[in-house]
mmCIF file of C-alpha atoms in Angstrom:
data_model
loop_
_atom_site.group_PDB
_atom_site.id
_atom_site.type_symbol
_atom_site.label_atom_id
_atom_site.label_comp_id
_atom_site.label_asym_id
_atom_site.label_seq_id
_atom_site.Cartn_x
_atom_site.Cartn_y
_atom_site.Cartn_z
ATOM 1 C CA UNK A 30 53.723 -15.993 16.521
ATOM 2 C CA UNK A 31 50.714 -14.135 17.926
ATOM 3 C CA UNK A 32 51.468 -12.356 21.186
ATOM 4 C CA UNK A 33 48.756 -11.348 23.721
ATOM 5 C CA UNK A 34 50.007 -7.814 24.315
ATOM 6 C CA UNK A 35 51.384 -5.090 22.029
ATOM 7 C CA UNK A 36 53.838 -4.031 24.767
ATOM 8 C CA UNK A 37 55.190 -7.533 24.795
ATOM 9 C CA UNK A 38 55.298 -7.557 21.039
ATOM 10 C CA UNK A 39 57.292 -4.366 20.780
ATOM 11 C CA UNK A 40 59.797 -5.586 23.298
ATOM 12 C CA UNK A 41 60.180 -8.909 21.479
ATOM 13 C CA UNK A 42 60.728 -7.090 18.124
ATOM 14 C CA UNK A 43 63.292 -4.871 19.646
ATOM 15 C CA UNK A 44 65.291 -7.821 21.078
ATOM 16 C CA UNK A 45 64.960 -9.876 17.880
ATOM 17 C CA UNK A 46 66.699 -7.132 15.925
ATOM 18 C CA UNK A 47 69.916 -7.925 17.786
ATOM 19 C CA UNK A 48 72.388 -10.254 15.956
ATOM 20 C CA UNK A 49 71.933 -13.967 16.605
ATOM 21 C CA UNK A 50 68.661 -13.456 18.491
ATOM 22 C CA UNK A 51 65.482 -14.881 16.794
ATOM 23 C CA UNK A 52 61.879 -14.365 17.850
ATOM 24 C CA UNK A 53 61.772 -17.349 20.217
ATOM 25 C CA UNK A 54 64.921 -16.387 22.061
ATOM 26 C CA UNK A 55 63.719 -12.727 22.162
ATOM 27 C CA UNK A 56 60.398 -13.908 23.797
ATOM 28 C CA UNK A 57 62.437 -15.998 26.339
ATOM 29 C CA UNK A 58 64.519 -12.876 27.259
ATOM 30 C CA UNK A 59 61.475 -10.569 27.558
ATOM 31 C CA UNK A 60 59.608 -13.074 29.761
ATOM 32 C CA UNK A 61 62.692 -13.305 31.964
ATOM 33 C CA UNK A 62 62.714 -9.530 32.257
ATOM 34 C CA UNK A 63 59.054 -9.656 33.029
ATOM 35 C CA UNK A 64 59.851 -11.817 36.198
ATOM 36 C CA UNK A 65 62.382 -9.238 37.464
ATOM 37 C CA UNK A 66 61.609 -6.244 39.695
ATOM 38 C CA UNK A 67 60.511 -3.109 37.817
ATOM 39 C CA UNK A 68 63.469 -1.154 39.234
ATOM 40 C CA UNK A 69 65.960 -3.684 37.797
ATOM 41 C CA UNK A 70 64.386 -3.574 34.304
ATOM 42 C CA UNK A 71 64.273 0.203 34.397
ATOM 43 C CA UNK A 72 67.965 0.100 35.224
ATOM 44 C CA UNK A 73 68.538 -2.206 32.375
ATOM 45 C CA UNK A 74 66.815 0.128 29.850
ATOM 46 C CA UNK A 75 68.478 3.200 31.267
ATOM 47 C CA UNK A 76 72.023 1.632 31.281
ATOM 48 C CA UNK A 77 71.667 0.692 27.524
ATOM 49 C CA UNK A 78 70.360 4.172 26.572
ATOM 50 C CA UNK A 79 73.003 6.019 28.587
ATOM 51 C CA UNK A 80 75.761 3.848 27.177
ATOM 52 C CA UNK A 81 74.803 4.713 23.613
ATOM 53 C CA UNK A 82 74.265 8.468 24.347
ATOM 54 C CA UNK A 83 77.284 9.161 26.411
ATOM 55 C CA UNK A 84 79.987 6.889 25.071
ATOM 56 C CA UNK A 85 82.796 8.434 23.217
ATOM 57 C CA UNK A 86 85.487 7.336 20.786
ATOM 58 C CA UNK A 87 89.086 8.213 21.591
ATOM 59 C CA UNK A 88 90.014 10.964 19.256
ATOM 60 C CA UNK A 89 93.481 9.564 18.906
ATOM 61 C CA UNK A 90 93.004 5.748 18.502
ATOM 62 C CA UNK A 91 89.301 5.521 17.946
ATOM 63 C CA UNK A 92 88.983 3.057 20.837
ATOM 64 C CA UNK A 93 85.779 3.217 23.023
ATOM 65 C CA UNK A 94 86.349 5.654 25.759
ATOM 66 C CA UNK A 95 84.624 7.538 28.568
ATOM 67 C CA UNK A 96 86.622 10.702 27.963
ATOM 68 C CA UNK A 97 87.988 12.353 24.753
ATOM 69 C CA UNK A 98 91.279 10.497 25.001
ATOM 70 C CA UNK A 99 90.978 6.752 26.092
ATOM 71 C CA UNK A 100 92.768 5.374 29.140
ATOM 72 C CA UNK A 101 95.374 3.556 27.043
ATOM 73 C CA UNK A 102 96.374 6.713 25.138
ATOM 74 C CA UNK A 103 96.371 8.794 28.332
ATOM 75 C CA UNK A 104 98.630 6.271 30.179
ATOM 76 C CA UNK A 105 102.144 7.826 29.971
ATOM 77 C CA UNK A 106 103.805 4.528 31.246
ATOM 78 C CA UNK A 107 102.796 2.812 27.957
ATOM 79 C CA UNK A 108 105.037 3.152 24.827
ATOM 80 C CA UNK A 109 103.427 5.935 22.873
ATOM 81 C CA UNK A 110 105.627 5.302 19.822
ATOM 82 C CA UNK A 111 104.303 1.863 19.234
ATOM 83 C CA UNK A 112 101.007 1.457 17.509
ATOM 84 C CA UNK A 113 99.112 -1.797 17.202
ATOM 85 C CA UNK A 114 96.650 -1.685 14.192
ATOM 86 C CA UNK A 115 93.418 -3.732 14.847
ATOM 87 C CA UNK A 116 90.227 -4.156 13.011
ATOM 88 C CA UNK A 117 87.826 -3.465 15.871
ATOM 89 C CA UNK A 118 87.358 -2.886 19.572
ATOM 90 C CA UNK A 119 86.922 -6.523 20.323
ATOM 91 C CA UNK A 120 90.542 -7.156 19.098
ATOM 92 C CA UNK A 121 91.741 -4.394 21.513
ATOM 93 C CA UNK A 122 90.010 -6.135 24.403
ATOM 94 C CA UNK A 123 91.512 -9.509 23.380
ATOM 95 C CA UNK A 124 95.077 -8.091 23.172
ATOM 96 C CA UNK A 125 94.684 -6.230 26.416
ATOM 97 C CA UNK A 126 93.615 -9.394 28.180
ATOM 98 C CA UNK A 127 97.010 -11.007 27.333
ATOM 99 C CA UNK A 128 98.741 -8.248 29.429
ATOM 100 C CA UNK A 129 101.686 -8.655 27.115
ATOM 101 C CA UNK A 130 101.386 -5.479 25.057
ATOM 102 C CA UNK A 131 102.454 -2.050 26.366
ATOM 103 C CA UNK A 132 101.928 0.253 23.398
ATOM 104 C CA UNK A 133 98.968 2.082 21.937
ATOM 105 C CA UNK A 134 96.288 1.017 19.407
ATOM 106 C CA UNK A 135 94.604 2.223 16.278
ATOM 107 C CA UNK A 136 91.149 0.908 15.545
ATOM 108 C CA UNK A 137 90.511 0.720 11.779
ATOM 109 C CA UNK A 138 86.795 0.091 12.027
ATOM 110 C CA UNK A 139 86.935 -2.849 9.602
ATOM 111 C CA UNK A 140 89.273 -4.175 6.977
ATOM 112 C CA UNK A 141 89.437 -3.666 3.172
ATOM 113 C CA UNK A 142 87.010 -6.134 1.619
ATOM 114 C CA UNK A 143 85.825 -5.229 -1.909
ATOM 115 C CA UNK A 144 83.321 -8.071 -1.854
ATOM 116 C CA UNK A 145 81.569 -6.454 1.151
ATOM 117 C CA UNK A 146 81.903 -3.022 -0.406
ATOM 118 C CA UNK A 147 84.446 -1.857 2.155
ATOM 119 C CA UNK A 148 87.204 0.303 0.649
ATOM 120 C CA UNK A 149 90.100 2.152 2.290
ATOM 121 C CA UNK A 150 87.961 5.409 2.510
ATOM 122 C CA UNK A 151 85.496 3.849 4.901
ATOM 123 C CA UNK A 152 88.329 2.928 7.321
ATOM 124 C CA UNK A 153 90.250 5.141 9.587
ATOM 125 C CA UNK A 154 93.483 4.829 7.473
ATOM 126 C CA UNK A 155 93.993 8.657 6.730
ATOM 127 C CA UNK A 156 93.887 9.380 10.496
ATOM 128 C CA UNK A 157 96.417 6.662 11.071
ATOM 129 C CA UNK A 158 98.869 7.984 8.475
ATOM 130 C CA UNK A 159 98.614 11.571 9.821
ATOM 131 C CA UNK A 160 99.088 10.164 13.315
ATOM 132 C CA UNK A 161 102.279 8.334 12.355
ATOM 133 C CA UNK A 162 103.577 11.509 10.613
ATOM 134 C CA UNK A 163 102.742 13.702 13.600
ATOM 135 C CA UNK A 164 103.770 11.472 16.511
ATOM 136 C CA UNK A 165 106.982 10.146 14.845
ATOM 137 C CA UNK A 166 105.847 6.574 15.428
ATOM 138 C CA UNK A 167 108.740 4.114 15.713
ATOM 139 C CA UNK A 168 106.822 0.845 15.060
ATOM 140 C CA UNK A 169 103.489 -0.097 13.572
ATOM 141 C CA UNK A 170 102.376 -3.604 14.461
ATOM 142 C CA UNK A 171 99.502 -5.126 12.588
ATOM 143 C CA UNK A 172 97.226 -7.467 14.537
ATOM 144 C CA UNK A 173 94.645 -8.301 11.797
ATOM 145 C CA UNK A 174 92.953 -11.552 11.297
ATOM 146 C CA UNK A 175 95.070 -13.852 9.043
ATOM 147 C CA UNK A 176 93.035 -13.843 5.808
ATOM 148 C CA UNK A 177 93.115 -12.296 2.366
ATOM 149 C CA UNK A 178 91.308 -9.190 3.500
ATOM 150 C CA UNK A 179 93.667 -8.732 6.448
ATOM 151 C CA UNK A 180 96.729 -9.146 4.131
ATOM 152 C CA UNK A 181 95.311 -6.654 1.591
ATOM 153 C CA UNK A 182 94.769 -4.147 4.329
ATOM 154 C CA UNK A 183 98.371 -4.544 5.531
ATOM 155 C CA UNK A 184 99.634 -4.259 2.077
ATOM 156 C CA UNK A 185 97.676 -1.065 1.365
ATOM 157 C CA UNK A 186 98.714 0.777 4.549
ATOM 158 C CA UNK A 187 102.288 -0.310 4.166
ATOM 159 C CA UNK A 188 102.478 1.192 0.706
ATOM 160 C CA UNK A 189 100.984 4.415 2.078
ATOM 161 C CA UNK A 190 103.510 4.891 4.885
ATOM 162 C CA UNK A 191 106.708 3.749 3.133
ATOM 163 C CA UNK A 192 108.031 7.278 3.094
ATOM 164 C CA UNK A 193 108.139 7.463 6.868
ATOM 165 C CA UNK A 194 110.993 5.793 8.913
ATOM 166 C CA UNK A 195 108.438 3.696 10.762
ATOM 167 C CA UNK A 196 109.236 -0.065 11.285
ATOM 168 C CA UNK A 197 106.336 -2.247 10.272
ATOM 169 C CA UNK A 198 105.605 -5.644 11.836
ATOM 170 C CA UNK A 199 102.760 -8.167 12.115
ATOM 171 C CA UNK A 200 101.907 -10.531 14.957
ATOM 172 C CA UNK A 201 103.389 -13.974 14.314
ATOM 173 C CA UNK A 202 101.334 -16.596 12.466
ATOM 174 C CA UNK A 203 101.881 -20.229 12.974
ATOM 175 C CA UNK A 204 100.634 -23.333 14.837
ATOM 176 C CA UNK A 205 98.475 -22.179 17.719
ATOM 177 C CA UNK A 206 99.532 -23.329 21.327
ATOM 178 C CA UNK A 207 97.724 -26.580 22.052
ATOM 179 C CA UNK A 208 97.057 -27.197 18.365
ATOM 180 C CA UNK A 209 98.105 -30.358 16.494
ATOM 181 C CA UNK A 210 100.324 -30.386 13.504
ATOM 182 C CA UNK A 211 98.413 -32.974 11.607
ATOM 183 C CA UNK A 212 95.256 -30.865 11.731
ATOM 184 C CA UNK A 213 96.808 -27.565 10.763
ATOM 185 C CA UNK A 214 95.929 -26.277 7.332
ATOM 186 C CA UNK A 215 98.710 -26.221 4.771
ATOM 187 C CA UNK A 216 99.024 -22.444 4.458
ATOM 188 C CA UNK A 217 99.529 -22.080 8.240
ATOM 189 C CA UNK A 218 101.966 -24.998 8.415
ATOM 190 C CA UNK A 219 103.944 -23.714 5.424
ATOM 191 C CA UNK A 220 104.168 -20.187 6.854
ATOM 192 C CA UNK A 221 105.203 -21.481 10.259
ATOM 193 C CA UNK A 222 108.142 -23.392 8.546
ATOM 194 C CA UNK A 223 109.230 -20.396 6.394
ATOM 195 C CA UNK A 224 109.137 -18.142 9.547
ATOM 196 C CA UNK A 225 110.850 -20.682 11.852
ATOM 197 C CA UNK A 226 112.465 -19.176 15.029
ATOM 198 C CA UNK A 227 115.839 -19.901 16.653
ATOM 199 C CA UNK A 228 115.097 -21.867 19.837
ATOM 200 C CA UNK A 229 116.653 -19.116 21.908
ATOM 201 C CA UNK A 230 114.049 -16.638 20.580
ATOM 202 C CA UNK A 231 111.257 -19.117 20.982
ATOM 203 C CA UNK A 232 111.690 -19.794 24.679
ATOM 204 C CA UNK A 233 112.505 -16.150 25.615
ATOM 205 C CA UNK B 22 87.663 -9.256 30.460
ATOM 206 C CA UNK B 23 88.986 -5.731 30.898
ATOM 207 C CA UNK B 24 86.776 -3.126 29.107
ATOM 208 C CA UNK B 25 88.027 0.276 28.123
ATOM 209 C CA UNK B 26 84.911 2.134 29.371
ATOM 210 C CA UNK B 27 82.712 1.877 32.449
ATOM 211 C CA UNK B 28 79.599 2.792 30.372
ATOM 212 C CA UNK B 29 80.371 -0.153 28.144
ATOM 213 C CA UNK B 30 81.084 -2.421 31.102
ATOM 214 C CA UNK B 31 77.758 -1.615 32.723
ATOM 215 C CA UNK B 32 75.877 -2.349 29.603
ATOM 216 C CA UNK B 33 77.788 -5.662 29.078
ATOM 217 C CA UNK B 34 76.932 -6.587 32.769
ATOM 218 C CA UNK B 35 73.298 -5.909 32.244
ATOM 219 C CA UNK B 36 73.107 -8.022 29.079
ATOM 220 C CA UNK B 37 75.066 -10.847 30.662
ATOM 221 C CA UNK B 38 72.405 -11.177 33.416
ATOM 222 C CA UNK B 39 69.910 -12.391 30.877
ATOM 223 C CA UNK B 40 69.544 -16.220 30.564
ATOM 224 C CA UNK B 41 71.845 -17.894 28.120
ATOM 225 C CA UNK B 42 73.901 -14.767 27.429
ATOM 226 C CA UNK B 43 77.562 -14.806 28.640
ATOM 227 C CA UNK B 44 79.987 -11.882 28.805
ATOM 228 C CA UNK B 45 81.289 -12.471 25.144
ATOM 229 C CA UNK B 46 77.839 -12.507 23.595
ATOM 230 C CA UNK B 47 76.871 -9.508 25.754
ATOM 231 C CA UNK B 48 79.803 -7.634 24.455
ATOM 232 C CA UNK B 49 78.827 -8.554 20.871
ATOM 233 C CA UNK B 50 75.242 -7.350 21.443
ATOM 234 C CA UNK B 51 76.463 -4.064 23.021
ATOM 235 C CA UNK B 52 78.951 -3.338 20.280
ATOM 236 C CA UNK B 53 76.118 -3.963 17.758
ATOM 237 C CA UNK B 54 73.937 -1.391 19.563
ATOM 238 C CA UNK B 55 76.884 1.060 19.509
ATOM 239 C CA UNK B 56 76.776 0.952 15.703
ATOM 240 C CA UNK B 57 73.117 1.810 15.569
ATOM 241 C CA UNK B 58 71.632 5.402 15.566
ATOM 242 C CA UNK B 59 71.286 6.981 19.018
ATOM 243 C CA UNK B 60 67.516 7.274 18.458
ATOM 244 C CA UNK B 61 67.137 3.536 17.704
ATOM 245 C CA UNK B 62 68.981 2.524 20.877
ATOM 246 C CA UNK B 63 67.109 4.994 23.018
ATOM 247 C CA UNK B 64 63.983 3.500 21.583
ATOM 248 C CA UNK B 65 65.235 -0.021 22.572
ATOM 249 C CA UNK B 66 65.781 1.064 26.152
ATOM 250 C CA UNK B 67 62.494 2.858 26.330
ATOM 251 C CA UNK B 68 60.456 -0.013 24.914
ATOM 252 C CA UNK B 69 61.991 -2.515 27.414
ATOM 253 C CA UNK B 70 61.367 -0.088 30.390
ATOM 254 C CA UNK B 71 57.858 0.710 29.246
ATOM 255 C CA UNK B 72 57.013 -2.951 28.730
ATOM 256 C CA UNK B 73 57.922 -3.805 32.297
ATOM 257 C CA UNK B 74 56.263 -0.866 33.750
ATOM 258 C CA UNK B 75 52.924 -0.872 31.895
ATOM 259 C CA UNK B 76 52.209 -4.538 31.199
ATOM 260 C CA UNK B 77 49.425 -6.184 33.186
ATOM 261 C CA UNK B 78 48.297 -9.643 33.910
ATOM 262 C CA UNK B 79 44.755 -10.623 33.195
ATOM 263 C CA UNK B 80 42.860 -10.678 36.430
ATOM 264 C CA UNK B 81 40.914 -13.667 35.366
ATOM 265 C CA UNK B 82 43.441 -16.029 33.691
ATOM 266 C CA UNK B 83 46.763 -14.452 34.582
ATOM 267 C CA UNK B 84 47.858 -14.213 30.912
ATOM 268 C CA UNK B 85 49.892 -11.159 29.844
ATOM 269 C CA UNK B 86 47.534 -8.417 28.851
ATOM 270 C CA UNK B 87 47.458 -4.676 27.947
ATOM 271 C CA UNK B 88 44.239 -4.257 29.867
ATOM 272 C CA UNK B 89 42.784 -5.634 33.144
ATOM 273 C CA UNK B 90 41.117 -8.504 31.208
ATOM 274 C CA UNK B 91 43.072 -10.129 28.395
ATOM 275 C CA UNK B 92 41.857 -10.146 24.806
ATOM 276 C CA UNK B 93 41.140 -13.987 24.972
ATOM 277 C CA UNK B 94 38.924 -13.639 28.088
ATOM 278 C CA UNK B 95 37.194 -10.551 26.747
ATOM 279 C CA UNK B 96 36.377 -12.318 23.430
ATOM 280 C CA UNK B 97 32.774 -13.386 23.737
ATOM 281 C CA UNK B 98 32.875 -15.677 20.651
ATOM 282 C CA UNK B 99 35.262 -17.986 22.600
ATOM 283 C CA UNK B 100 33.890 -20.738 24.781
ATOM 284 C CA UNK B 101 34.057 -19.175 28.299
ATOM 285 C CA UNK B 102 33.089 -22.498 30.010
ATOM 286 C CA UNK B 103 36.221 -24.259 28.751
ATOM 287 C CA UNK B 104 39.461 -23.592 30.555
ATOM 288 C CA UNK B 105 42.879 -24.781 29.397
ATOM 289 C CA UNK B 106 45.320 -24.994 32.289
ATOM 290 C CA UNK B 107 48.904 -24.194 31.278
ATOM 291 C CA UNK B 108 52.168 -23.743 33.006
ATOM 292 C CA UNK B 109 53.254 -20.395 31.600
ATOM 293 C CA UNK B 110 52.588 -17.779 29.070
ATOM 294 C CA UNK B 111 54.784 -19.452 26.394
ATOM 295 C CA UNK B 112 52.352 -22.325 26.373
ATOM 296 C CA UNK B 113 49.391 -19.988 25.807
ATOM 297 C CA UNK B 114 51.297 -18.661 22.716
ATOM 298 C CA UNK B 115 52.100 -22.112 21.429
ATOM 299 C CA UNK B 116 48.493 -23.266 21.803
ATOM 300 C CA UNK B 117 47.125 -20.067 20.201
ATOM 301 C CA UNK B 118 49.389 -20.530 17.264
ATOM 302 C CA UNK B 119 47.724 -23.843 16.380
ATOM 303 C CA UNK B 120 44.391 -21.937 15.873
ATOM 304 C CA UNK B 121 42.620 -25.061 17.090
ATOM 305 C CA UNK B 122 41.529 -23.979 20.549
ATOM 306 C CA UNK B 123 38.485 -21.772 21.144
ATOM 307 C CA UNK B 124 38.245 -21.657 24.967
ATOM 308 C CA UNK B 125 39.959 -19.683 27.685
ATOM 309 C CA UNK B 126 43.137 -20.276 29.579
ATOM 310 C CA UNK B 127 44.450 -20.329 33.088
ATOM 311 C CA UNK B 128 48.185 -19.725 33.632
ATOM 312 C CA UNK B 129 49.463 -21.511 36.737
ATOM 313 C CA UNK B 130 52.825 -19.711 36.749
ATOM 314 C CA UNK B 131 54.716 -22.991 37.162
ATOM 315 C CA UNK B 132 54.128 -26.586 38.137
ATOM 316 C CA UNK B 133 54.385 -28.452 41.479
ATOM 317 C CA UNK B 134 58.014 -29.444 41.800
ATOM 318 C CA UNK B 135 59.163 -30.188 45.314
ATOM 319 C CA UNK B 136 62.795 -30.654 44.175
ATOM 320 C CA UNK B 137 62.761 -27.036 43.001
ATOM 321 C CA UNK B 138 60.888 -25.862 46.170
ATOM 322 C CA UNK B 139 57.698 -25.096 44.269
ATOM 323 C CA UNK B 140 54.607 -26.150 46.140
ATOM 324 C CA UNK B 141 50.873 -25.598 45.302
ATOM 325 C CA UNK B 142 50.799 -22.341 47.343
ATOM 326 C CA UNK B 143 53.208 -20.624 44.964
ATOM 327 C CA UNK B 144 50.996 -21.372 41.958
ATOM 328 C CA UNK B 145 47.699 -19.803 41.007
ATOM 329 C CA UNK B 146 45.661 -22.875 41.944
ATOM 330 C CA UNK B 147 43.345 -21.214 44.484
ATOM 331 C CA UNK B 148 42.232 -18.562 41.917
ATOM 332 C CA UNK B 149 41.646 -21.447 39.474
ATOM 333 C CA UNK B 150 39.378 -23.309 41.932
ATOM 334 C CA UNK B 151 37.351 -20.180 42.853
ATOM 335 C CA UNK B 152 37.099 -19.403 39.174
ATOM 336 C CA UNK B 153 35.661 -22.884 38.405
ATOM 337 C CA UNK B 154 33.144 -22.502 41.185
ATOM 338 C CA UNK B 155 32.048 -19.015 40.181
ATOM 339 C CA UNK B 156 31.983 -19.403 36.444
ATOM 340 C CA UNK B 157 30.371 -22.904 36.427
ATOM 341 C CA UNK B 158 33.100 -24.195 34.207
ATOM 342 C CA UNK B 159 32.041 -27.160 32.044
ATOM 343 C CA UNK B 160 35.501 -28.563 31.143
ATOM 344 C CA UNK B 161 39.005 -28.129 32.465
ATOM 345 C CA UNK B 162 41.644 -29.208 29.887
ATOM 346 C CA UNK B 163 45.211 -29.648 31.198
ATOM 347 C CA UNK B 164 48.006 -28.837 28.803
ATOM 348 C CA UNK B 165 51.003 -29.393 30.970
ATOM 349 C CA UNK B 166 54.271 -30.864 29.934
ATOM 350 C CA UNK B 167 54.205 -34.710 30.021
ATOM 351 C CA UNK B 168 56.543 -35.433 33.044
ATOM 352 C CA UNK B 169 56.285 -36.343 36.693
ATOM 353 C CA UNK B 170 55.813 -32.687 37.860
ATOM 354 C CA UNK B 171 53.062 -32.189 35.245
ATOM 355 C CA UNK B 172 51.239 -35.387 36.349
ATOM 356 C CA UNK B 173 51.621 -34.358 40.038
ATOM 357 C CA UNK B 174 50.060 -31.025 39.345
ATOM 358 C CA UNK B 175 47.170 -32.556 37.333
ATOM 359 C CA UNK B 176 46.533 -35.043 40.174
ATOM 360 C CA UNK B 177 46.585 -32.301 42.874
ATOM 361 C CA UNK B 178 44.145 -29.978 41.138
ATOM 362 C CA UNK B 179 41.882 -32.867 40.103
ATOM 363 C CA UNK B 180 41.552 -33.863 43.832
ATOM 364 C CA UNK B 181 40.784 -30.312 44.745
ATOM 365 C CA UNK B 182 37.920 -29.874 42.239
ATOM 366 C CA UNK B 183 36.270 -33.262 42.460
ATOM 367 C CA UNK B 184 33.285 -31.795 44.189
ATOM 368 C CA UNK B 185 32.329 -29.723 41.216
ATOM 369 C CA UNK B 186 30.575 -31.131 38.235
ATOM 370 C CA UNK B 187 33.352 -30.067 35.905
ATOM 371 C CA UNK B 188 34.672 -32.548 33.271
ATOM 372 C CA UNK B 189 38.531 -32.917 33.410
ATOM 373 C CA UNK B 190 40.596 -33.775 30.488
ATOM 374 C CA UNK B 191 44.218 -33.573 29.294
ATOM 375 C CA UNK B 192 45.696 -33.130 25.907
ATOM 376 C CA UNK B 193 46.622 -36.451 24.132
ATOM 377 C CA UNK B 194 49.959 -37.966 24.715
ATOM 378 C CA UNK B 195 51.383 -40.291 22.074
ATOM 379 C CA UNK B 196 53.689 -40.527 19.142
ATOM 380 C CA UNK B 197 54.337 -37.093 17.744
ATOM 381 C CA UNK B 198 53.439 -36.408 14.146
ATOM 382 C CA UNK B 199 56.507 -37.199 12.028
ATOM 383 C CA UNK B 200 58.063 -39.170 14.816
ATOM 384 C CA UNK B 201 59.321 -42.761 14.357
ATOM 385 C CA UNK B 202 57.987 -45.615 16.441
ATOM 386 C CA UNK B 203 61.373 -47.340 16.903
ATOM 387 C CA UNK B 204 62.934 -44.233 18.531
ATOM 388 C CA UNK B 205 59.974 -43.465 20.821
ATOM 389 C CA UNK B 206 60.494 -44.092 24.571
ATOM 390 C CA UNK B 207 58.756 -47.022 26.085
ATOM 391 C CA UNK B 208 56.489 -44.952 28.350
ATOM 392 C CA UNK B 209 55.123 -42.900 25.359
ATOM 393 C CA UNK B 210 54.669 -45.903 23.267
ATOM 394 C CA UNK B 211 52.930 -47.797 26.076
ATOM 395 C CA UNK B 212 50.621 -44.928 26.719
ATOM 396 C CA UNK B 213 49.830 -44.496 22.992
ATOM 397 C CA UNK B 214 48.778 -48.194 22.901
ATOM 398 C CA UNK B 215 46.672 -47.978 26.070
ATOM 399 C CA UNK B 216 44.929 -44.865 24.849
ATOM 400 C CA UNK B 217 44.476 -46.003 21.232
ATOM 401 C CA UNK B 218 41.778 -44.285 19.185
ATOM 402 C CA UNK B 219 39.124 -45.615 16.844
ATOM 403 C CA UNK B 220 40.171 -44.737 13.344
ATOM 404 C CA UNK B 221 36.923 -42.685 12.834
ATOM 405 C CA UNK B 222 38.011 -40.446 15.718
ATOM 406 C CA UNK B 223 41.629 -40.250 14.618
ATOM 407 C CA UNK B 224 40.978 -38.961 11.034
ATOM 408 C CA UNK B 225 38.105 -36.608 12.215
#
C-alpha cells in the first residue's frame, strides 16, 4: 500500500503494530482521526502517552493503580485476608464487575506454560508466597482459566504454600448459566457431576 | 466496566471513540500498550499528534500531502490534463496501487447523498469546476462507487461542466474478475451486456 504522505504512513505503521489491527484498519482509524479537530487528536496522543508514563502497578497485588497501593488493597472494608489469584488485569476487571467478591487480588502476570516459555520465575509467585506469609492470609482463591496451564499453575503454587495454614480454593467449574447440557464438553460435564452441589447450597 | 485507574479509563475512552472499537477492544489495545516500553508508547502518541498537526491537503487535488502540492500533482511525468474524480483518499490509494493510472486526482470529500444531508455545497465540486476551466483539462474520469449516490454525483458534475470541451468518462462497470455470472446481480449483468466490448479491446 503506497501512501501519499510520510506522516500518514508513520501513523498507519504505529496503529498497525497494535494487536488485531492490520494496515487497512489502521488506515481507516488514521483517516478518521484526520477528520477530527486538531485539539481532540492532540488529546488522544497525550492521554495515551501520559497513561503509559504515569500509571503504576500496586506494590501489593500488582493490579494497575494510580497510586502505590491500588484502591482495592487500600479499601479497609474489603476482606484483606482473602486473596483471589488471577492471570491478568482483565480478570480483575471481570470479577469486579460481578460485584460478588469482597477480598483482594494477586495478579500473576501470566500462567505457567512451558510451550510458550513461561516458567514460574517469570510470574509474580514469589511475591505472592511472601505476601501470604506476612499477611497471614486465611484463604487463597484461584480464578484461573480452566485449562492445563491453569491447573499446572494452581498445582505449583499449592505445593509451594502447603506449609502455611492457608485454605486454598478455586472458583467453581461446571455448566455455564444459559448453557445447554448436550453441547457441553465431556470434561466439563464430568467435573460438574463429580462436584455436584446440595440444592440448598445451589440456590443460596 | 469498572477500571482500577483513571489514567487507564481515559485511555480506554479515547480508543473506544475510534470507529469499530468498543470498550473491550479498547481495553485490550491499552493493556497491550502498557506492556510496551515507555519510549515506544511515547512515540506512538507523538506520531499521531504530529500527523494531525502537520499534515496538509494538496491545494490542487485535496489529496493528503506533506507539502502544499501533493507528490502526484507535482510529478511532471504524469498526465496533468487527465483528472480522476474520487470520493475520498482511500480511493486514491486503491487506484494508485493498481499502477495503471498516470493522471491526476480530484478528491471530492464525499458524494451527494440527500439522505445523509450531504449536498453539492459540502463537496469540493466548485474547486473542481474552476480547475477544469483553468487547467484546460482534456478528460475527467469518474471513479465513484457504483450506486445511486455515485450516479447522482456524476450527473450533477456532468451538467455543471457541459460548457467545457472536456471529455467525461467513468471507470467500467461489469462482472468483476473472478466473479461468477450466476451470482451477479441483474443490474450489473444488464449493464455489462449493454456495454459489451469488442474482443480486441478486451484483451488489449
